[in-house]
PDB file of C-alpha atoms in Angstrom:
ATOM      1  CA  MET A   1       4.598  13.233  -8.459  1.00 44.00           C
ATOM      2  CA  SER A   2       6.749  12.973  -5.381  1.00 60.00           C
ATOM      3  CA  GLY A   3       9.792  11.368  -6.986  1.00 79.00           C
ATOM      4  CA  LEU A   4       9.682   8.422  -4.578  1.00 80.00           C
ATOM      5  CA  ASP A   5       9.192   4.863  -5.803  1.00 87.00           C
ATOM      6  CA  TRP A   6       6.291   4.106  -3.473  1.00 88.00           C
ATOM      7  CA  PRO A   7       5.578   0.619  -4.876  1.00 92.00           C
ATOM      8  CA  GLY A   8       9.245  -0.312  -4.481  1.00 91.00           C
ATOM      9  CA  LEU A   9       9.446   1.168  -0.986  1.00 90.00           C
ATOM     10  CA  MET A  10       6.270  -0.629   0.044  1.00 94.00           C
ATOM     11  CA  ARG A  11       7.610  -3.950  -1.320  1.00 94.00           C
ATOM     12  CA  ALA A  12      10.855  -3.423   0.600  1.00 93.00           C
ATOM     13  CA  GLY A  13       8.979  -2.501   3.767  1.00 94.00           C
ATOM     14  CA  PHE A  14       6.323  -5.195   3.669  1.00 96.00           C
ATOM     15  CA  SER A  15       8.199  -8.097   2.074  1.00 94.00           C
ATOM     16  CA  GLY A  16      11.807  -7.279   2.830  1.00 93.00           C
ATOM     17  CA  LEU A  17      11.470  -5.894   6.342  1.00 94.00           C
ATOM     18  CA  GLY A  18       8.254  -7.659   7.308  1.00 96.00           C
ATOM     19  CA  LEU A  19       6.546  -4.438   8.394  1.00 96.00           C
ATOM     20  CA  ARG A  20       2.799  -4.218   8.838  1.00 97.00           C
ATOM     21  CA  PRO A  21       1.121  -1.378   6.888  1.00 96.00           C
ATOM     22  CA  GLU A  22       0.564   0.748  10.017  1.00 97.00           C
ATOM     23  CA  GLU A  23       4.254   0.363  10.944  1.00 96.00           C
ATOM     24  CA  PHE A  24       5.381   1.271   7.436  1.00 96.00           C
ATOM     25  CA  TRP A  25       3.277   4.429   7.245  1.00 96.00           C
ATOM     26  CA  ARG A  26       4.467   5.651  10.667  1.00 97.00           C
ATOM     27  CA  LEU A  27       8.103   5.680   9.487  1.00 95.00           C
ATOM     28  CA  THR A  28       9.807   8.778   8.150  1.00 91.00           C
ATOM     29  CA  PRO A  29      11.716   8.407   4.869  1.00 86.00           C
ATOM     30  CA  ALA A  30      14.968   8.724   6.849  1.00 84.00           C
ATOM     31  CA  GLU A  31      13.945   5.905   9.193  1.00 91.00           C
ATOM     32  CA  LEU A  32      12.982   3.674   6.280  1.00 90.00           C
ATOM     33  CA  ALA A  33      16.295   4.391   4.522  1.00 85.00           C
ATOM     34  CA  LEU A  34      18.173   3.503   7.702  1.00 88.00           C
ATOM     35  CA  MET A  35      16.255   0.246   8.062  1.00 92.00           C
ATOM     36  CA  LEU A  36      17.002  -0.622   4.436  1.00 89.00           C
ATOM     37  CA  GLY A  37      20.705   0.040   4.991  1.00 85.00           C
ATOM     38  CA  GLU A  38      20.864   2.986   2.617  1.00 75.00           C
ATOM     39  CA  ALA A  39      22.004   5.507   5.208  1.00 60.00           C
ATOM     40  CA  ALA A  40      25.142   3.492   5.925  1.00 58.00           C
ATOM     41  CA  ALA A  41      26.052   3.352   2.241  1.00 59.00           C
ATOM     42  CA  THR A  42      26.342   7.127   1.864  1.00 65.00           C
ATOM     43  CA  PRO A  43      28.139   8.785   4.769  1.00 72.00           C
ATOM     44  CA  PRO A  44      27.726  12.529   5.216  1.00 78.00           C
ATOM     45  CA  LEU A  45      30.292  14.757   3.550  1.00 86.00           C
ATOM     46  CA  THR A  46      32.740  15.940   6.201  1.00 92.00           C
ATOM     47  CA  ARG A  47      35.045  18.938   5.983  1.00 95.00           C
ATOM     48  CA  ALA A  48      38.058  16.588   5.774  1.00 93.00           C
ATOM     49  CA  ARG A  49      36.503  14.602   2.907  1.00 90.00           C
ATOM     50  CA  LEU A  50      35.616  17.815   1.075  1.00 93.00           C
ATOM     51  CA  SER A  51      39.247  18.933   1.378  1.00 94.00           C
ATOM     52  CA  GLU A  52      40.405  15.584  -0.024  1.00 92.00           C
ATOM     53  CA  LEU A  53      38.049  15.917  -2.978  1.00 90.00           C
ATOM     54  CA  ALA A  54      39.042  19.531  -3.613  1.00 92.00           C
ATOM     55  CA  ALA A  55      42.724  18.525  -3.656  1.00 92.00           C
ATOM     56  CA  ALA A  56      42.050  15.602  -5.992  1.00 93.00           C
ATOM     57  CA  TRP A  57      39.746  17.549  -8.326  1.00 91.00           C
ATOM     58  CA  PRO A  58      40.710  21.241  -8.238  1.00 91.00           C
ATOM     59  CA  ASP A  59      38.554  23.776 -10.045  1.00 88.00           C
ATOM     60  CA  GLN A  60      41.654  25.253 -11.655  1.00 78.00           C
ATOM     61  CA  VAL A  61      45.172  24.008 -12.159  1.00 65.00           C
ATOM     62  CA  LYS A  62      47.559  26.773 -11.149  1.00 67.00           C
ATOM     63  CA  GLY A  63      49.480  28.169 -14.095  1.00 68.00           C
ATOM     64  CA  SER A  64      47.296  26.486 -16.708  1.00 62.00           C
ATOM     65  CA  GLY A  65      45.618  29.711 -17.846  1.00 62.00           C
ATOM     66  CA  ASP A  66      42.266  28.065 -17.099  1.00 58.00           C
ATOM     67  CA  ASP A  67      40.433  31.182 -15.946  1.00 58.00           C
ATOM     68  CA  ARG A  68      36.737  30.388 -16.155  1.00 60.00           C
ATOM     69  CA  SER A  69      35.732  33.900 -15.126  1.00 58.00           C
ATOM     70  CA  GLY A  70      36.390  35.184 -18.650  1.00 57.00           C
ATOM     71  CA  ARG A  71      39.261  37.406 -17.543  1.00 56.00           C
ATOM     72  CA  ALA A  72      42.761  36.942 -18.931  1.00 52.00           C
TER      73      ALA A  72
END
């Protein structure tokens, strides 16, 4: 199993996008995702966004005694 929903992708390509079979099968998964609008929904993780997430969700809160390494 490849993990891809081929019937769903084929429906989206043929019915939704109006692709002919030979056009559909020439596309890469990335190209198909872009055509379906999925690439725009999930932007790549940038260094700035990673810093924002790390600040919002730190691994440890300083001074909390939350040492996950097992050392005291």
